[in-house]
Amino acid sequence: MRTAFIRTLIELARNDKRIFLLVGDLGYGVVEPFAQEFPDRFINVGVAEQNLTGIAAGLALSGKIVFTYSIANFSTLRCLEQIRNDVCYHNADVKIVAVGGGVAYGALGVTHHGTEDIAILRALPNMKVLCPADPVEAELATRAIAAAPGPAYLRLGKSGEPRIYRTPPVFEIGKAIEILPGKEVVVLATGSVVRNAIEACQNVAENGIEVGIYSVHTIKPLDQELIAKLAFQTRLMITVEEHSHLGGLGSAVAEIFTEVPNLRCQLKRIGLPDAFFQEVGSQEFLLSRYLSAAALEESIMESCSLGKGTSLGASAIGS
């Protein structure tokens, strides 16, 4: 996704001199092509994300379209006050690009895990939150936020994410993409873990359960119309995200369930636990217990078994 992002940003910058890129002293292998082609529109602020965000807001308020780039927790939590007061309060045209959302930097420990960023960013007024599933969505999301005025948060994987789409889908901020049709059970997934959810749903379908899956690449604004429609059509909706199960996609969907009357659909949220990881290891290792394809398949099958034949007057939420 990182390569798709920077390639797209360079293409956009060739046609729009307002586009700037600010980085927090990292990602040289990724951002160097931009720095070499646009040296006057590239700034390495150093390991100083608060200053980076303040400079980005200042440039944006002078008419620039500014992209900031750093590791997920540093580009969000470290400079949260500047994002809130300098960027969001002024509705400044700053796009916060985070690399390594979730536990992509698992081997570096909790300080480098981005597992609460979606919850925090989506609470900020004026902020859009996008989590693409693969390099194709990453390219389309980059183009979309560049064209949409105001703040945006783009959460990328670290690297090496495989393509999900053979051809680019129709992409619109706030509109989920159907990947597999199916109405008996509907899975809403976001970010790089979508690929695991697809594999899990394909395996579940072999057991005779009709499972549909959607890539919810935009968590704010959420595709409320589609989710409400699906909730009336299915008996079980499951959300999947590489994020704490508190405050992210699952919570956003649960909010819709509380606002739409007469829903009889069951809701289950699958995400990371509300805890710091006590283990250090690769992203694959840390996700194996919760979000690997096998773990998701088991969780979906268990949820289908529990929900089959039930008639719930209110949504039931698991984690």
PDB file of C-alpha atoms in Angstrom:
ATOM      1  CA  MET A   1       0.000   0.000   0.000  1.00  0.00           C
ATOM      2  CA  ARG A   2       2.887   2.394   0.749  1.00  0.00           C
ATOM      3  CA  THR A   3       4.174   2.135  -2.810  1.00  0.00           C
ATOM      4  CA  ALA A   4       0.691   2.618  -4.269  1.00  0.00           C
ATOM      5  CA  PHE A   5       0.235   5.701  -2.091  1.00  0.00           C
ATOM      6  CA  ILE A   6       3.492   7.433  -3.009  1.00  0.00           C
ATOM      7  CA  ARG A   7       3.166   6.564  -6.711  1.00  0.00           C
ATOM      8  CA  THR A   8      -0.309   8.074  -6.752  1.00  0.00           C
ATOM      9  CA  LEU A   9       0.763  11.132  -4.782  1.00  0.00           C
ATOM     10  CA  ILE A  10       3.559  11.823  -7.261  1.00  0.00           C
ATOM     11  CA  GLU A  11       1.083  11.615 -10.143  1.00  0.00           C
ATOM     12  CA  LEU A  12      -1.242  14.023  -8.377  1.00  0.00           C
ATOM     13  CA  ALA A  13       1.593  16.407  -7.480  1.00  0.00           C
ATOM     14  CA  ARG A  14       2.677  16.669 -11.123  1.00  0.00           C
ATOM     15  CA  ASN A  15      -0.698  18.213 -11.928  1.00  0.00           C
ATOM     16  CA  ASP A  16      -1.282  20.166  -8.739  1.00  0.00           C
ATOM     17  CA  LYS A  17       1.473  22.388  -7.352  1.00  0.00           C
ATOM     18  CA  ARG A  18      -0.448  22.835  -4.124  1.00  0.00           C
ATOM     19  CA  ILE A  19       0.413  19.292  -2.967  1.00  0.00           C
ATOM     20  CA  PHE A  20       3.107  19.030  -0.250  1.00  0.00           C
ATOM     21  CA  LEU A  21       4.507  16.017   1.605  1.00  0.00           C
ATOM     22  CA  LEU A  22       5.821  16.271   5.180  1.00  0.00           C
ATOM     23  CA  VAL A  23       7.465  13.283   6.897  1.00  0.00           C
ATOM     24  CA  GLY A  24       8.656  12.469  10.390  1.00  0.00           C
ATOM     25  CA  ASP A  25      12.182  11.310   9.517  1.00  0.00           C
ATOM     26  CA  LEU A  26      11.244   7.890   8.192  1.00  0.00           C
ATOM     27  CA  GLY A  27      10.211   6.017   5.091  1.00  0.00           C
ATOM     28  CA  TYR A  28      13.103   7.135   2.937  1.00  0.00           C
ATOM     29  CA  GLY A  29      12.846   4.146   0.642  1.00  0.00           C
ATOM     30  CA  VAL A  30       9.215   5.095   0.014  1.00  0.00           C
ATOM     31  CA  VAL A  31       9.232   8.908  -0.088  1.00  0.00           C
ATOM     32  CA  GLU A  32      12.558   9.553  -1.852  1.00  0.00           C
ATOM     33  CA  PRO A  33      11.024   9.611  -5.372  1.00  0.00           C
ATOM     34  CA  PHE A  34       8.696  12.422  -4.239  1.00  0.00           C
ATOM     35  CA  ALA A  35      11.529  14.318  -2.531  1.00  0.00           C
ATOM     36  CA  GLN A  36      13.740  14.070  -5.617  1.00  0.00           C
ATOM     37  CA  GLU A  37      11.050  15.248  -8.046  1.00  0.00           C
ATOM     38  CA  PHE A  38       9.538  17.936  -5.800  1.00  0.00           C
ATOM     39  CA  PRO A  39      12.323  19.129  -3.456  1.00  0.00           C
ATOM     40  CA  ASP A  40      10.527  22.426  -2.831  1.00  0.00           C
ATOM     41  CA  ARG A  41       7.368  20.613  -1.740  1.00  0.00           C
ATOM     42  CA  PHE A  42       8.958  18.018   0.523  1.00  0.00           C
ATOM     43  CA  ILE A  43       9.907  18.641   4.161  1.00  0.00           C
ATOM     44  CA  ASN A  44      11.482  16.201   6.583  1.00  0.00           C
ATOM     45  CA  VAL A  45      10.454  17.794   9.864  1.00  0.00           C
ATOM     46  CA  GLY A  46      12.324  15.205  11.924  1.00  0.00           C
ATOM     47  CA  VAL A  47      11.071  13.128  14.836  1.00  0.00           C
ATOM     48  CA  ALA A  48       8.723  15.943  15.859  1.00  0.00           C
ATOM     49  CA  GLU A  49       5.167  15.064  14.859  1.00  0.00           C
ATOM     50  CA  GLN A  50       3.664  17.925  16.858  1.00  0.00           C
ATOM     51  CA  ASN A  51       5.689  20.430  14.845  1.00  0.00           C
ATOM     52  CA  LEU A  52       5.045  18.474  11.669  1.00  0.00           C
ATOM     53  CA  THR A  53       1.291  18.764  12.163  1.00  0.00           C
ATOM     54  CA  GLY A  54       1.475  22.445  13.034  1.00  0.00           C
ATOM     55  CA  ILE A  55       3.524  23.197   9.916  1.00  0.00           C
ATOM     56  CA  ALA A  56       1.076  21.162   7.832  1.00  0.00           C
ATOM     57  CA  ALA A  57      -1.838  23.175   9.201  1.00  0.00           C
ATOM     58  CA  GLY A  58      -0.055  26.437   8.440  1.00  0.00           C
ATOM     59  CA  LEU A  59       0.684  25.397   4.864  1.00  0.00           C
ATOM     60  CA  ALA A  60      -2.909  24.231   4.402  1.00  0.00           C
ATOM     61  CA  LEU A  61      -4.286  27.520   5.689  1.00  0.00           C
ATOM     62  CA  SER A  62      -2.146  29.274   3.055  1.00  0.00           C
ATOM     63  CA  GLY A  63      -3.812  27.276   0.275  1.00  0.00           C
ATOM     64  CA  LYS A  64      -1.754  24.069   0.089  1.00  0.00           C
ATOM     65  CA  ILE A  65      -2.925  20.438   0.119  1.00  0.00           C
ATOM     66  CA  VAL A  66      -0.636  18.828   2.668  1.00  0.00           C
ATOM     67  CA  PHE A  67       0.026  15.127   3.254  1.00  0.00           C
ATOM     68  CA  THR A  68       1.819  14.075   6.440  1.00  0.00           C
ATOM     69  CA  TYR A  69       3.452  10.644   6.688  1.00  0.00           C
ATOM     70  CA  SER A  70       4.578   8.665   9.715  1.00  0.00           C
ATOM     71  CA  ILE A  71       3.953   5.450  11.671  1.00  0.00           C
ATOM     72  CA  ALA A  72       0.333   5.149  12.787  1.00  0.00           C
ATOM     73  CA  ASN A  73       0.632   5.867  16.484  1.00  0.00           C
ATOM     74  CA  PHE A  74       3.163   8.681  16.024  1.00  0.00           C
ATOM     75  CA  SER A  75       1.159  10.484  13.346  1.00  0.00           C
ATOM     76  CA  THR A  76      -1.980  10.382  15.500  1.00  0.00           C
ATOM     77  CA  LEU A  77      -1.480   9.976  19.248  1.00  0.00           C
ATOM     78  CA  ARG A  78       1.737  11.952  19.639  1.00  0.00           C
ATOM     79  CA  CYS A  79       0.268  15.023  17.949  1.00  0.00           C
ATOM     80  CA  LEU A  80      -3.398  14.611  18.813  1.00  0.00           C
ATOM     81  CA  GLU A  81      -3.782  18.118  20.225  1.00  0.00           C
ATOM     82  CA  GLN A  82      -2.323  19.665  17.066  1.00  0.00           C
ATOM     83  CA  ILE A  83      -4.604  17.515  14.889  1.00  0.00           C
ATOM     84  CA  ARG A  84      -7.642  18.575  16.900  1.00  0.00           C
ATOM     85  CA  ASN A  85      -6.899  22.260  17.390  1.00  0.00           C
ATOM     86  CA  ASP A  86      -4.763  23.179  14.386  1.00  0.00           C
ATOM     87  CA  VAL A  87      -6.182  20.905  11.688  1.00  0.00           C
ATOM     88  CA  CYS A  88      -9.744  19.872  12.542  1.00  0.00           C
ATOM     89  CA  TYR A  89     -10.850  23.057  14.264  1.00  0.00           C
ATOM     90  CA  HIS A  90      -9.818  25.061  11.210  1.00  0.00           C
ATOM     91  CA  ASN A  91     -11.030  22.371   8.786  1.00  0.00           C
ATOM     92  CA  ALA A  92      -7.567  22.607   7.229  1.00  0.00           C
ATOM     93  CA  ASP A  93      -6.688  20.635   4.104  1.00  0.00           C
ATOM     94  CA  VAL A  94      -4.306  18.214   5.829  1.00  0.00           C
ATOM     95  CA  LYS A  95      -4.241  14.505   4.995  1.00  0.00           C
ATOM     96  CA  ILE A  96      -2.688  12.390   7.735  1.00  0.00           C
ATOM     97  CA  VAL A  97      -1.195   9.250   6.213  1.00  0.00           C
ATOM     98  CA  ALA A  98      -0.314   6.535   8.703  1.00  0.00           C
ATOM     99  CA  VAL A  99       1.784   3.539   7.789  1.00  0.00           C
ATOM    100  CA  GLY A 100       1.577   0.307   9.729  1.00  0.00           C
ATOM    101  CA  GLY A 101      -1.901   0.506  11.243  1.00  0.00           C
ATOM    102  CA  GLY A 102      -2.761  -2.215  13.747  1.00  0.00           C
ATOM    103  CA  VAL A 103       0.167  -4.427  14.732  1.00  0.00           C
ATOM    104  CA  ALA A 104       2.104  -4.217  11.473  1.00  0.00           C
ATOM    105  CA  TYR A 105       5.132  -3.115  13.509  1.00  0.00           C
ATOM    106  CA  GLY A 106       4.545  -5.972  15.917  1.00  0.00           C
ATOM    107  CA  ALA A 107       8.178  -6.810  16.452  1.00  0.00           C
ATOM    108  CA  LEU A 108       8.882  -3.286  17.770  1.00  0.00           C
ATOM    109  CA  GLY A 109       6.450  -3.654  20.650  1.00  0.00           C
ATOM    110  CA  VAL A 110       3.440  -1.775  21.997  1.00  0.00           C
ATOM    111  CA  THR A 111       4.954   1.682  21.414  1.00  0.00           C
ATOM    112  CA  HIS A 112       4.718   1.017  17.660  1.00  0.00           C
ATOM    113  CA  HIS A 113       1.266  -0.581  17.596  1.00  0.00           C
ATOM    114  CA  GLY A 114      -1.586   1.487  16.147  1.00  0.00           C
ATOM    115  CA  THR A 115      -4.619  -0.160  17.707  1.00  0.00           C
ATOM    116  CA  GLU A 116      -6.647   2.803  18.998  1.00  0.00           C
ATOM    117  CA  ASP A 117      -6.135   5.313  16.180  1.00  0.00           C
ATOM    118  CA  ILE A 118      -9.445   4.781  14.385  1.00  0.00           C
ATOM    119  CA  ALA A 119     -11.444   5.287  17.570  1.00  0.00           C
ATOM    120  CA  ILE A 120      -9.640   8.506  18.402  1.00  0.00           C
ATOM    121  CA  LEU A 121      -9.529  10.023  14.921  1.00  0.00           C
ATOM    122  CA  ARG A 122     -13.154   9.324  14.092  1.00  0.00           C
ATOM    123  CA  ALA A 123     -14.203  11.236  17.219  1.00  0.00           C
ATOM    124  CA  LEU A 124     -12.716  14.458  15.863  1.00  0.00           C
ATOM    125  CA  PRO A 125     -15.106  16.829  14.067  1.00  0.00           C
ATOM    126  CA  ASN A 126     -14.429  17.390  10.331  1.00  0.00           C
ATOM    127  CA  MET A 127     -12.136  14.327  10.145  1.00  0.00           C
ATOM    128  CA  LYS A 128     -12.654  11.636   7.503  1.00  0.00           C
ATOM    129  CA  VAL A 129     -11.218   8.162   8.292  1.00  0.00           C
ATOM    130  CA  LEU A 130     -10.212   5.758   5.499  1.00  0.00           C
ATOM    131  CA  CYS A 131      -8.690   2.275   5.822  1.00  0.00           C
ATOM    132  CA  PRO A 132      -8.032   0.735   2.393  1.00  0.00           C
ATOM    133  CA  ALA A 133      -7.872  -3.033   2.032  1.00  0.00           C
ATOM    134  CA  ASP A 134      -5.188  -3.407  -0.630  1.00  0.00           C
ATOM    135  CA  PRO A 135      -2.929  -1.378  -2.974  1.00  0.00           C
ATOM    136  CA  VAL A 136      -5.826  -0.763  -5.378  1.00  0.00           C
ATOM    137  CA  GLU A 137      -7.982   0.795  -2.681  1.00  0.00           C
ATOM    138  CA  ALA A 138      -4.932   2.667  -1.357  1.00  0.00           C
ATOM    139  CA  GLU A 139      -4.477   4.363  -4.733  1.00  0.00           C
ATOM    140  CA  LEU A 140      -8.155   5.198  -5.057  1.00  0.00           C
ATOM    141  CA  ALA A 141      -8.328   6.462  -1.481  1.00  0.00           C
ATOM    142  CA  THR A 142      -5.311   8.724  -2.047  1.00  0.00           C
ATOM    143  CA  ARG A 143      -6.981  10.279  -5.084  1.00  0.00           C
ATOM    144  CA  ALA A 144     -10.263  10.643  -3.214  1.00  0.00           C
ATOM    145  CA  ILE A 145      -8.886  12.435  -0.162  1.00  0.00           C
ATOM    146  CA  ALA A 146      -6.712  14.706  -2.314  1.00  0.00           C
ATOM    147  CA  ALA A 147      -9.863  15.856  -4.104  1.00  0.00           C
ATOM    148  CA  ALA A 148     -11.980  16.194  -0.953  1.00  0.00           C
ATOM    149  CA  PRO A 149     -11.401  19.438   0.966  1.00  0.00           C
ATOM    150  CA  GLY A 150     -10.673  19.245   4.679  1.00  0.00           C
ATOM    151  CA  PRO A 151      -8.903  16.835   7.020  1.00  0.00           C
ATOM    152  CA  ALA A 152      -8.596  13.118   6.330  1.00  0.00           C
ATOM    153  CA  TYR A 153      -6.883  10.155   7.926  1.00  0.00           C
ATOM    154  CA  LEU A 154      -5.539   7.441   5.614  1.00  0.00           C
ATOM    155  CA  ARG A 155      -4.502   4.256   7.427  1.00  0.00           C
ATOM    156  CA  LEU A 156      -2.181   2.048   5.381  1.00  0.00           C
ATOM    157  CA  GLY A 157      -0.638  -1.344   5.973  1.00  0.00           C
ATOM    158  CA  LYS A 158       3.106  -1.626   6.247  1.00  0.00           C
ATOM    159  CA  SER A 159       4.003  -3.359   2.969  1.00  0.00           C
ATOM    160  CA  GLY A 160       3.471  -6.386   0.800  1.00  0.00           C
ATOM    161  CA  GLU A 161      -0.322  -6.478   0.954  1.00  0.00           C
ATOM    162  CA  PRO A 162      -1.668  -8.547  -1.978  1.00  0.00           C
ATOM    163  CA  ARG A 163      -4.202  -7.171  -4.436  1.00  0.00           C
ATOM    164  CA  ILE A 164      -7.828  -8.088  -3.809  1.00  0.00           C
ATOM    165  CA  TYR A 165      -9.253  -6.557  -6.976  1.00  0.00           C
ATOM    166  CA  ARG A 166      -8.475  -7.628 -10.539  1.00  0.00           C
ATOM    167  CA  THR A 167      -9.846  -4.337 -11.828  1.00  0.00           C
ATOM    168  CA  PRO A 168     -10.322  -1.091  -9.896  1.00  0.00           C
ATOM    169  CA  PRO A 169     -13.753  -0.950  -8.241  1.00  0.00           C
ATOM    170  CA  VAL A 170     -15.978   2.090  -8.075  1.00  0.00           C
ATOM    171  CA  PHE A 171     -14.585   3.993  -5.114  1.00  0.00           C
ATOM    172  CA  GLU A 172     -16.366   6.765  -3.250  1.00  0.00           C
ATOM    173  CA  ILE A 173     -15.646   8.112   0.216  1.00  0.00           C
ATOM    174  CA  GLY A 174     -18.345   6.799   2.540  1.00  0.00           C
ATOM    175  CA  LYS A 175     -19.532   3.966   0.273  1.00  0.00           C
ATOM    176  CA  ALA A 176     -18.570   0.362   1.074  1.00  0.00           C
ATOM    177  CA  ILE A 177     -17.637  -2.083  -1.703  1.00  0.00           C
ATOM    178  CA  GLU A 178     -19.296  -5.479  -2.098  1.00  0.00           C
ATOM    179  CA  ILE A 179     -16.637  -8.165  -2.573  1.00  0.00           C
ATOM    180  CA  LEU A 180     -18.687 -11.349  -2.215  1.00  0.00           C
ATOM    181  CA  PRO A 181     -22.498 -11.452  -2.442  1.00  0.00           C
ATOM    182  CA  GLY A 182     -24.530 -13.203   0.243  1.00  0.00           C
ATOM    183  CA  LYS A 183     -27.348 -12.255   2.555  1.00  0.00           C
ATOM    184  CA  GLU A 184     -27.585 -15.050   5.160  1.00  0.00           C
ATOM    185  CA  VAL A 185     -24.593 -13.628   7.019  1.00  0.00           C
ATOM    186  CA  VAL A 186     -22.850 -10.350   6.177  1.00  0.00           C
ATOM    187  CA  VAL A 187     -19.242  -9.558   7.107  1.00  0.00           C
ATOM    188  CA  LEU A 188     -18.083  -5.951   7.152  1.00  0.00           C
ATOM    189  CA  ALA A 189     -14.285  -5.738   7.193  1.00  0.00           C
ATOM    190  CA  THR A 190     -11.826  -2.873   6.954  1.00  0.00           C
ATOM    191  CA  GLY A 191      -8.124  -2.439   6.236  1.00  0.00           C
ATOM    192  CA  SER A 192      -5.506  -5.001   5.350  1.00  0.00           C
ATOM    193  CA  VAL A 193      -7.293  -7.730   7.316  1.00  0.00           C
ATOM    194  CA  VAL A 194     -10.022  -7.780   4.656  1.00  0.00           C
ATOM    195  CA  ARG A 195      -8.002 -10.398   2.758  1.00  0.00           C
ATOM    196  CA  ASN A 196      -8.133 -12.740   5.777  1.00  0.00           C
ATOM    197  CA  ALA A 197     -11.863 -12.149   6.084  1.00  0.00           C
ATOM    198  CA  ILE A 198     -12.380 -13.043   2.410  1.00  0.00           C
ATOM    199  CA  GLU A 199     -10.523 -16.344   2.832  1.00  0.00           C
ATOM    200  CA  ALA A 200     -12.488 -17.113   5.990  1.00  0.00           C
ATOM    201  CA  CYS A 201     -15.829 -16.358   4.291  1.00  0.00           C
ATOM    202  CA  GLN A 202     -14.940 -18.546   1.313  1.00  0.00           C
ATOM    203  CA  ASN A 203     -14.232 -21.433   3.691  1.00  0.00           C
ATOM    204  CA  VAL A 204     -17.451 -20.773   5.611  1.00  0.00           C
ATOM    205  CA  ALA A 205     -19.403 -20.774   2.348  1.00  0.00           C
ATOM    206  CA  GLU A 206     -18.165 -24.324   1.687  1.00  0.00           C
ATOM    207  CA  ASN A 207     -20.201 -25.329   4.739  1.00  0.00           C
ATOM    208  CA  GLY A 208     -23.369 -24.172   3.040  1.00  0.00           C
ATOM    209  CA  ILE A 209     -23.649 -20.787   4.704  1.00  0.00           C
ATOM    210  CA  GLU A 210     -24.225 -17.894   2.328  1.00  0.00           C
ATOM    211  CA  VAL A 211     -21.783 -15.243   3.503  1.00  0.00           C
ATOM    212  CA  GLY A 212     -21.475 -11.834   1.913  1.00  0.00           C
ATOM    213  CA  ILE A 213     -18.481  -9.595   2.565  1.00  0.00           C
ATOM    214  CA  TYR A 214     -17.963  -5.864   2.118  1.00  0.00           C
ATOM    215  CA  SER A 215     -14.826  -3.760   2.292  1.00  0.00           C
ATOM    216  CA  VAL A 216     -15.692  -0.798   4.498  1.00  0.00           C
ATOM    217  CA  HIS A 217     -12.805   1.392   3.408  1.00  0.00           C
ATOM    218  CA  THR A 218     -14.365   4.494   4.956  1.00  0.00           C
ATOM    219  CA  ILE A 219     -15.251   4.377   8.638  1.00  0.00           C
ATOM    220  CA  LYS A 220     -16.121   8.062   8.790  1.00  0.00           C
ATOM    221  CA  PRO A 221     -18.395   8.934   7.107  1.00  0.00           C
ATOM    222  CA  LEU A 222     -19.772   5.408   7.425  1.00  0.00           C
ATOM    223  CA  ASP A 223     -22.047   3.911   4.778  1.00  0.00           C
ATOM    224  CA  GLN A 224     -25.077   4.098   7.067  1.00  0.00           C
ATOM    225  CA  GLU A 225     -27.640   3.587   4.311  1.00  0.00           C
ATOM    226  CA  LEU A 226     -26.079   0.297   3.151  1.00  0.00           C
ATOM    227  CA  ILE A 227     -25.495  -1.033   6.672  1.00  0.00           C
ATOM    228  CA  ALA A 228     -29.070  -0.334   7.721  1.00  0.00           C
ATOM    229  CA  LYS A 229     -30.324  -1.984   4.533  1.00  0.00           C
ATOM    230  CA  LEU A 230     -28.158  -5.074   5.094  1.00  0.00           C
ATOM    231  CA  ALA A 231     -29.212  -5.286   8.735  1.00  0.00           C
ATOM    232  CA  PHE A 232     -32.828  -5.700   7.610  1.00  0.00           C
ATOM    233  CA  GLN A 233     -31.860  -8.384   5.095  1.00  0.00           C
ATOM    234  CA  THR A 234     -29.598 -10.611   7.179  1.00  0.00           C
ATOM    235  CA  ARG A 235     -29.849 -12.434  10.496  1.00  0.00           C
ATOM    236  CA  LEU A 236     -26.196 -11.921  11.480  1.00  0.00           C
ATOM    237  CA  MET A 237     -23.747  -9.095  10.802  1.00  0.00           C
ATOM    238  CA  ILE A 238     -20.067  -9.429  11.762  1.00  0.00           C
ATOM    239  CA  THR A 239     -17.472  -6.659  11.776  1.00  0.00           C
ATOM    240  CA  VAL A 240     -13.752  -7.411  11.387  1.00  0.00           C
ATOM    241  CA  GLU A 241     -10.917  -4.963  12.011  1.00  0.00           C
ATOM    242  CA  GLU A 242      -7.243  -4.895  13.004  1.00  0.00           C
ATOM    243  CA  HIS A 243      -7.981  -2.438  15.775  1.00  0.00           C
ATOM    244  CA  SER A 244      -9.247  -2.538  19.326  1.00  0.00           C
ATOM    245  CA  HIS A 245     -12.809  -3.799  19.332  1.00  0.00           C
ATOM    246  CA  LEU A 246     -13.589  -0.558  21.187  1.00  0.00           C
ATOM    247  CA  GLY A 247     -14.303   2.522  19.127  1.00  0.00           C
ATOM    248  CA  GLY A 248     -13.529   1.320  15.623  1.00  0.00           C
ATOM    249  CA  LEU A 249     -15.637  -0.106  12.815  1.00  0.00           C
ATOM    250  CA  GLY A 250     -17.612  -2.419  15.099  1.00  0.00           C
ATOM    251  CA  SER A 251     -18.530   0.390  17.436  1.00  0.00           C
ATOM    252  CA  ALA A 252     -19.486   2.651  14.542  1.00  0.00           C
ATOM    253  CA  VAL A 253     -21.817  -0.047  13.184  1.00  0.00           C
ATOM    254  CA  ALA A 254     -23.251  -0.632  16.665  1.00  0.00           C
ATOM    255  CA  GLU A 255     -24.128   3.068  16.811  1.00  0.00           C
ATOM    256  CA  ILE A 256     -26.229   2.620  13.688  1.00  0.00           C
ATOM    257  CA  PHE A 257     -27.975  -0.358  15.291  1.00  0.00           C
ATOM    258  CA  THR A 258     -29.016   1.854  18.208  1.00  0.00           C
ATOM    259  CA  GLU A 259     -30.427   4.499  15.885  1.00  0.00           C
ATOM    260  CA  VAL A 260     -32.421   2.369  13.432  1.00  0.00           C
ATOM    261  CA  PRO A 261     -35.694   1.077  14.956  1.00  0.00           C
ATOM    262  CA  ASN A 262     -37.018  -2.479  14.616  1.00  0.00           C
ATOM    263  CA  LEU A 263     -33.744  -4.160  13.662  1.00  0.00           C
ATOM    264  CA  ARG A 264     -33.766  -7.890  14.426  1.00  0.00           C
ATOM    265  CA  CYS A 265     -30.266  -8.617  13.173  1.00  0.00           C
ATOM    266  CA  GLN A 266     -27.570  -9.895  15.517  1.00  0.00           C
ATOM    267  CA  LEU A 267     -24.247  -8.026  15.565  1.00  0.00           C
ATOM    268  CA  LYS A 268     -20.847  -9.435  16.493  1.00  0.00           C
ATOM    269  CA  ARG A 269     -17.648  -7.427  16.580  1.00  0.00           C
ATOM    270  CA  ILE A 270     -14.288  -9.074  15.917  1.00  0.00           C
ATOM    271  CA  GLY A 271     -11.170  -7.059  16.645  1.00  0.00           C
ATOM    272  CA  LEU A 272      -8.236  -6.897  19.003  1.00  0.00           C
ATOM    273  CA  PRO A 273      -8.732  -7.115  22.778  1.00  0.00           C
ATOM    274  CA  ASP A 274      -8.825  -4.047  25.004  1.00  0.00           C
ATOM    275  CA  ALA A 275      -5.296  -4.725  26.239  1.00  0.00           C
ATOM    276  CA  PHE A 276      -1.667  -4.095  25.431  1.00  0.00           C
ATOM    277  CA  PHE A 277       0.095  -7.017  23.807  1.00  0.00           C
ATOM    278  CA  GLN A 278       2.436  -8.716  26.244  1.00  0.00           C
ATOM    279  CA  GLU A 279       4.097 -10.630  23.424  1.00  0.00           C
ATOM    280  CA  VAL A 280       6.458  -9.391  20.734  1.00  0.00           C
ATOM    281  CA  GLY A 281       6.493 -10.880  17.286  1.00  0.00           C
ATOM    282  CA  SER A 282       5.525 -10.458  13.673  1.00  0.00           C
ATOM    283  CA  GLN A 283       2.161  -9.082  12.579  1.00  0.00           C
ATOM    284  CA  GLU A 284       1.145 -12.558  11.463  1.00  0.00           C
ATOM    285  CA  PHE A 285       2.068 -14.008  14.850  1.00  0.00           C
ATOM    286  CA  LEU A 286       0.183 -11.359  16.842  1.00  0.00           C
ATOM    287  CA  LEU A 287      -2.912 -11.685  14.660  1.00  0.00           C
ATOM    288  CA  SER A 288      -2.934 -15.486  14.634  1.00  0.00           C
ATOM    289  CA  ARG A 289      -5.093 -15.746  17.738  1.00  0.00           C
ATOM    290  CA  TYR A 290      -7.744 -13.242  16.624  1.00  0.00           C
ATOM    291  CA  LEU A 291      -7.662 -12.247  12.971  1.00  0.00           C
ATOM    292  CA  SER A 292      -5.956 -14.907  10.910  1.00  0.00           C
ATOM    293  CA  ALA A 293      -8.174 -16.496   8.262  1.00  0.00           C
ATOM    294  CA  ALA A 294      -8.436 -19.641  10.390  1.00  0.00           C
ATOM    295  CA  ALA A 295      -9.322 -17.695  13.543  1.00  0.00           C
ATOM    296  CA  LEU A 296     -11.931 -15.662  11.668  1.00  0.00           C
ATOM    297  CA  GLU A 297     -13.445 -18.782  10.106  1.00  0.00           C
ATOM    298  CA  GLU A 298     -13.790 -20.365  13.539  1.00  0.00           C
ATOM    299  CA  SER A 299     -15.317 -17.216  15.008  1.00  0.00           C
ATOM    300  CA  ILE A 300     -17.765 -16.787  12.120  1.00  0.00           C
ATOM    301  CA  MET A 301     -18.850 -20.437  12.302  1.00  0.00           C
ATOM    302  CA  GLU A 302     -19.359 -20.137  16.049  1.00  0.00           C
ATOM    303  CA  SER A 303     -21.412 -16.975  15.601  1.00  0.00           C
ATOM    304  CA  CYS A 304     -23.532 -18.605  12.892  1.00  0.00           C
ATOM    305  CA  SER A 305     -24.243 -21.531  15.212  1.00  0.00           C
ATOM    306  CA  LEU A 306     -25.207 -19.286  18.098  1.00  0.00           C
ATOM    307  CA  GLY A 307     -27.336 -16.987  16.002  1.00  0.00           C
ATOM    308  CA  LYS A 308     -29.168 -19.577  13.888  1.00  0.00           C
ATOM    309  CA  GLY A 309     -32.852 -19.714  14.606  1.00  0.00           C
ATOM    310  CA  THR A 310     -32.732 -16.897  17.134  1.00  0.00           C
ATOM    311  CA  SER A 311     -34.933 -13.852  16.985  1.00  0.00           C
ATOM    312  CA  LEU A 312     -33.294 -11.022  18.818  1.00  0.00           C
ATOM    313  CA  GLY A 313     -35.185  -7.905  19.711  1.00  0.00           C
ATOM    314  CA  ALA A 314     -31.966  -5.969  20.139  1.00  0.00           C
ATOM    315  CA  SER A 315     -28.460  -6.310  18.807  1.00  0.00           C
ATOM    316  CA  ALA A 316     -26.133  -8.628  20.683  1.00  0.00           C
ATOM    317  CA  ILE A 317     -22.519  -7.608  20.668  1.00  0.00           C
ATOM    318  CA  GLY A 318     -19.574  -9.897  21.197  1.00  0.00           C
ATOM    319  CA  SER A 319     -15.871  -9.374  20.858  1.00  0.00           C
TER     320      SER A 319
END
